[in-house]
Structure formats: C-alpha cells, structure tokens
Amino acid sequence: EYYEQALVVARNIEDRHSEGAILGGLGNVYYNLGNASKAIEFYEKQLIIVLEIGDRRGEGIALGSLGIAYAHVGEAHKAIEFYEKRLVIANETGDRIGAGVVLGNLGITYRNLGEYLKAIEFFEKALVIAREIGDRRVEGNNLFNLGTTFYQQGEKERGIGLTKQALRIYEEIRSPN
C-alpha cells in the first residue's frame, strides 16, 4: 500500500528515478510474497524507466531481479540471459558485490540445469570476489555451493571437504546457515 502511494507521488512530481526504484520495490514485495510472475511485471516496468533515464546502476539491479524471478518460475535460460547482462554492467561499473552475487546466481542456475562444470566455474569466480571483499558469509555460501556441486557430479570427497570449509566459516561468523 505504501509503495503504491509512493508510486503515485513519484509520478505526480515526475521523478522518474524514484518511480523506477519504487517499481523495483513493488517487484520485491510480490517476489517475497511468492508471486514471481507479478514481480516480473514490476521489474520489467522498472527496467523500461531506468533505460530511459540512463541509470546503469538501476539497470543492473532490474536485470538481476528479473534473472532471479525468471529462475524462480523455472525459466532458467531466460534467467541466464538477464544474469549475463547484469554481470556486464557490474563489471563496467566496478560493482564487485553485484558481480559476486550474479556469478553465484549463474552457478546455481547452471547447477540446476545439470551443467556442473559451468556451475563450478561461476562459483569459483564468485568465491574469489567474496574473499577479495572480505564477505565471509558469501564466502561460506560459495564454498557450500561448490561442495554440493562437486558432490552432485560424483566428486564426493571433494564436495564434503568444501562443505566442511563452509561449515567452519558459518560457525565462526555464527551464521544461521
């Protein structure tokens, strides 16, 4: 309700930047309520606006959100397209956190498709960034994802070893994971 009110205000004062951000927020609300299809509608509207106003950061966020939503509705290949565009923008703008997130999302998507070697490649790149920026939680998540991927492809001992590394990090940082 508040987002919808804010959207009316942003449109009335012709604040396109805020309008795009609010549309993205509405998309997030619908996604978190389990309605990824409705979220996609709002992310697409957000993308149109950020493209019109030349907001590269907003464009990257909208593309990443669309990738997540499309992955959620089972359209992995469409999700990959959005993730790849998001990665280009993250690299162009020096957004290391965004690059790490999207690399991890690409890894998950490829693992879900059974393309384990590609998944491993993306998780390893995401792990490098997590360590570079000092994000221990994300480092643990990527180790866990690598471990489960190696395990699924038949390298059980390697997978268990990586998962144990993730567990140690989770324990050190007291993560609920």
Tab-separated table of C-alpha atoms in Angstrom:
chain	number	residue	atom	x	y	z
A	1	GLU	CA	0.000	0.000	0.000
A	2	TYR	CA	2.802	2.414	0.886
A	3	TYR	CA	4.718	1.579	-2.273
A	4	GLU	CA	1.600	2.196	-4.350
A	5	GLN	CA	1.101	5.571	-2.644
A	6	ALA	CA	4.748	6.456	-3.198
A	7	LEU	CA	4.421	5.468	-6.854
A	8	VAL	CA	1.535	7.912	-7.307
A	9	VAL	CA	3.596	10.688	-5.713
A	10	ALA	CA	6.681	9.921	-7.823
A	11	ARG	CA	4.584	10.004	-10.986
A	12	ASN	CA	2.818	13.228	-9.948
A	13	ILE	CA	6.117	15.030	-9.419
A	14	GLU	CA	7.633	13.331	-12.477
A	15	ASP	CA	10.519	11.822	-10.513
A	16	ARG	CA	11.470	9.008	-12.887
A	17	HIS	CA	14.403	7.835	-10.772
A	18	SER	CA	12.171	7.308	-7.726
A	19	GLU	CA	9.453	5.790	-9.897
A	20	GLY	CA	11.902	3.148	-11.141
A	21	ALA	CA	13.120	2.380	-7.619
A	22	ILE	CA	9.549	2.103	-6.310
A	23	LEU	CA	8.567	-0.246	-9.139
A	24	GLY	CA	11.549	-2.405	-8.209
A	25	GLY	CA	10.433	-2.326	-4.577
A	26	LEU	CA	6.957	-3.456	-5.569
A	27	GLY	CA	8.539	-6.261	-7.564
A	28	ASN	CA	10.485	-7.319	-4.478
A	29	VAL	CA	7.319	-7.340	-2.375
A	30	TYR	CA	5.490	-9.555	-4.851
A	31	TYR	CA	8.524	-11.841	-5.180
A	32	ASN	CA	8.759	-12.197	-1.388
A	33	LEU	CA	5.036	-12.968	-1.265
A	34	GLY	CA	5.684	-15.859	-3.667
A	35	ASN	CA	4.264	-14.210	-6.778
A	36	ALA	CA	7.290	-14.156	-9.097
A	37	SER	CA	5.120	-13.630	-12.184
A	38	LYS	CA	3.689	-10.402	-10.756
A	39	ALA	CA	7.186	-9.387	-9.641
A	40	ILE	CA	8.399	-9.781	-13.227
A	41	GLU	CA	5.759	-7.280	-14.384
A	42	PHE	CA	7.111	-4.656	-11.986
A	43	TYR	CA	10.775	-5.413	-12.734
A	44	GLU	CA	10.074	-5.022	-16.454
A	45	LYS	CA	8.444	-1.621	-15.834
A	46	GLN	CA	11.438	-0.673	-13.681
A	47	LEU	CA	13.812	-1.705	-16.461
A	48	ILE	CA	11.998	0.464	-19.015
A	49	ILE	CA	12.350	3.530	-16.802
A	50	VAL	CA	15.998	3.032	-15.842
A	51	LEU	CA	16.868	2.537	-19.505
A	52	GLU	CA	15.015	5.732	-20.417
A	53	ILE	CA	16.856	7.800	-17.810
A	54	GLY	CA	20.245	6.154	-18.329
A	55	ASP	CA	20.559	4.774	-14.790
A	56	ARG	CA	23.156	1.995	-15.222
A	57	ARG	CA	23.101	1.020	-11.560
A	58	GLY	CA	19.306	0.740	-11.640
A	59	GLU	CA	19.527	-1.175	-14.907
A	60	GLY	CA	21.837	-3.706	-13.312
A	61	ILE	CA	19.546	-4.112	-10.321
A	62	ALA	CA	16.478	-4.580	-12.538
A	63	LEU	CA	18.275	-7.134	-14.725
A	64	GLY	CA	19.445	-9.097	-11.703
A	65	SER	CA	15.945	-9.060	-10.200
A	66	LEU	CA	14.467	-10.276	-13.476
A	67	GLY	CA	17.015	-13.097	-13.552
A	68	ILE	CA	16.095	-14.224	-10.051
A	69	ALA	CA	12.365	-14.064	-10.789
A	70	TYR	CA	12.684	-15.966	-14.066
A	71	ALA	CA	14.790	-18.623	-12.340
A	72	HIS	CA	12.043	-18.913	-9.723
A	73	VAL	CA	9.364	-19.557	-12.356
A	74	GLY	CA	11.514	-22.237	-13.991
A	75	GLU	CA	12.772	-20.276	-16.988
A	76	ALA	CA	16.471	-20.936	-16.427
A	77	HIS	CA	17.692	-19.920	-19.871
A	78	LYS	CA	15.867	-16.604	-19.694
A	79	ALA	CA	17.298	-16.090	-16.192
A	80	ILE	CA	20.804	-16.711	-17.563
A	81	GLU	CA	20.285	-14.042	-20.247
A	82	PHE	CA	19.374	-11.471	-17.606
A	83	TYR	CA	22.218	-12.554	-15.316
A	84	GLU	CA	24.763	-12.205	-18.129
A	85	LYS	CA	23.567	-8.662	-18.875
A	86	ARG	CA	23.702	-7.884	-15.150
A	87	LEU	CA	27.279	-9.167	-14.984
A	88	VAL	CA	28.375	-6.913	-17.856
A	89	ILE	CA	27.014	-3.860	-16.049
A	90	ALA	CA	28.540	-4.906	-12.721
A	91	ASN	CA	31.940	-5.267	-14.369
A	92	GLU	CA	31.607	-1.977	-16.288
A	93	THR	CA	30.662	-0.046	-13.150
A	94	GLY	CA	33.141	-1.746	-10.823
A	95	ASP	CA	30.348	-3.253	-8.699
A	96	ARG	CA	32.268	-6.146	-7.154
A	97	ILE	CA	29.466	-7.074	-4.755
A	98	GLY	CA	26.934	-7.197	-7.599
A	99	ALA	CA	29.338	-9.206	-9.752
A	100	GLY	CA	29.830	-11.717	-6.961
A	101	VAL	CA	26.100	-12.106	-6.414
A	102	VAL	CA	25.316	-12.619	-10.084
A	103	LEU	CA	28.190	-15.082	-10.524
A	104	GLY	CA	26.742	-17.112	-7.662
A	105	ASN	CA	23.280	-16.937	-9.238
A	106	LEU	CA	24.699	-18.132	-12.545
A	107	GLY	CA	26.367	-21.010	-10.721
A	108	ILE	CA	23.113	-22.045	-9.061
A	109	THR	CA	21.213	-21.839	-12.336
A	110	TYR	CA	23.755	-23.918	-14.248
A	111	ARG	CA	23.896	-26.471	-11.409
A	112	ASN	CA	20.097	-26.748	-11.547
A	113	LEU	CA	20.424	-27.424	-15.282
A	114	GLY	CA	22.946	-30.190	-14.538
A	115	GLU	CA	25.801	-28.255	-16.141
A	116	TYR	CA	28.193	-28.835	-13.254
A	117	LEU	CA	31.424	-27.672	-14.886
A	118	LYS	CA	29.918	-24.293	-15.769
A	119	ALA	CA	28.414	-24.043	-12.298
A	120	ILE	CA	31.796	-24.729	-10.695
A	121	GLU	CA	33.440	-22.090	-12.865
A	122	PHE	CA	30.936	-19.456	-11.721
A	123	PHE	CA	31.089	-20.459	-8.050
A	124	GLU	CA	34.895	-20.278	-8.119
A	125	LYS	CA	34.787	-16.767	-9.593
A	126	ALA	CA	32.210	-15.707	-7.004
A	127	LEU	CA	34.404	-17.180	-4.254
A	128	VAL	CA	37.373	-15.100	-5.405
A	129	ILE	CA	35.287	-11.929	-5.169
A	130	ALA	CA	33.858	-12.860	-1.756
A	131	ARG	CA	37.395	-13.298	-0.441
A	132	GLU	CA	38.559	-10.076	-2.137
A	133	ILE	CA	35.870	-8.001	-0.480
A	134	GLY	CA	36.081	-9.901	2.813
A	135	ASP	CA	32.481	-11.142	2.901
A	136	ARG	CA	32.749	-14.293	4.994
A	137	ARG	CA	29.059	-15.195	4.721
A	138	VAL	CA	29.168	-15.113	0.930
A	139	GLU	CA	32.491	-16.978	1.019
A	140	GLY	CA	30.774	-19.704	3.033
A	141	ASN	CA	27.813	-19.771	0.664
A	142	ASN	CA	30.080	-20.201	-2.350
A	143	LEU	CA	32.111	-22.937	-0.654
A	144	PHE	CA	28.863	-24.700	0.203
A	145	ASN	CA	27.593	-24.349	-3.370
A	146	LEU	CA	30.895	-25.619	-4.739
A	147	GLY	CA	30.791	-28.532	-2.325
A	148	THR	CA	27.287	-29.576	-3.235
A	149	THR	CA	28.067	-29.235	-6.936
A	150	PHE	CA	31.195	-31.393	-6.730
A	151	TYR	CA	29.225	-33.912	-4.679
A	152	GLN	CA	26.418	-33.995	-7.256
A	153	GLN	CA	28.847	-34.583	-10.104
A	154	GLY	CA	30.377	-37.534	-8.276
A	155	GLU	CA	33.408	-35.980	-6.550
A	156	LYS	CA	32.014	-36.787	-3.134
A	157	GLU	CA	35.171	-36.367	-1.016
A	158	ARG	CA	35.998	-33.018	-2.573
A	159	GLY	CA	32.407	-31.924	-2.100
A	160	ILE	CA	32.397	-32.922	1.554
A	161	GLY	CA	35.698	-31.099	2.139
A	162	LEU	CA	34.374	-27.858	0.667
A	163	THR	CA	31.137	-28.165	2.596
A	164	LYS	CA	33.122	-28.615	5.823
A	165	GLN	CA	35.053	-25.420	4.998
A	166	ALA	CA	31.720	-23.636	4.592
A	167	LEU	CA	30.528	-25.031	7.924
A	168	ARG	CA	33.655	-23.719	9.694
A	169	ILE	CA	33.023	-20.253	8.291
A	170	TYR	CA	29.342	-20.380	9.264
A	171	GLU	CA	30.336	-21.377	12.802
A	172	GLU	CA	32.969	-18.607	13.024
A	173	ILE	CA	30.525	-15.903	11.972
A	174	ARG	CA	27.603	-17.518	13.834
A	175	SER	CA	25.536	-17.746	10.675
A	176	PRO	CA	22.090	-19.343	10.859
A	177	ASN	CA	23.128	-21.284	7.716
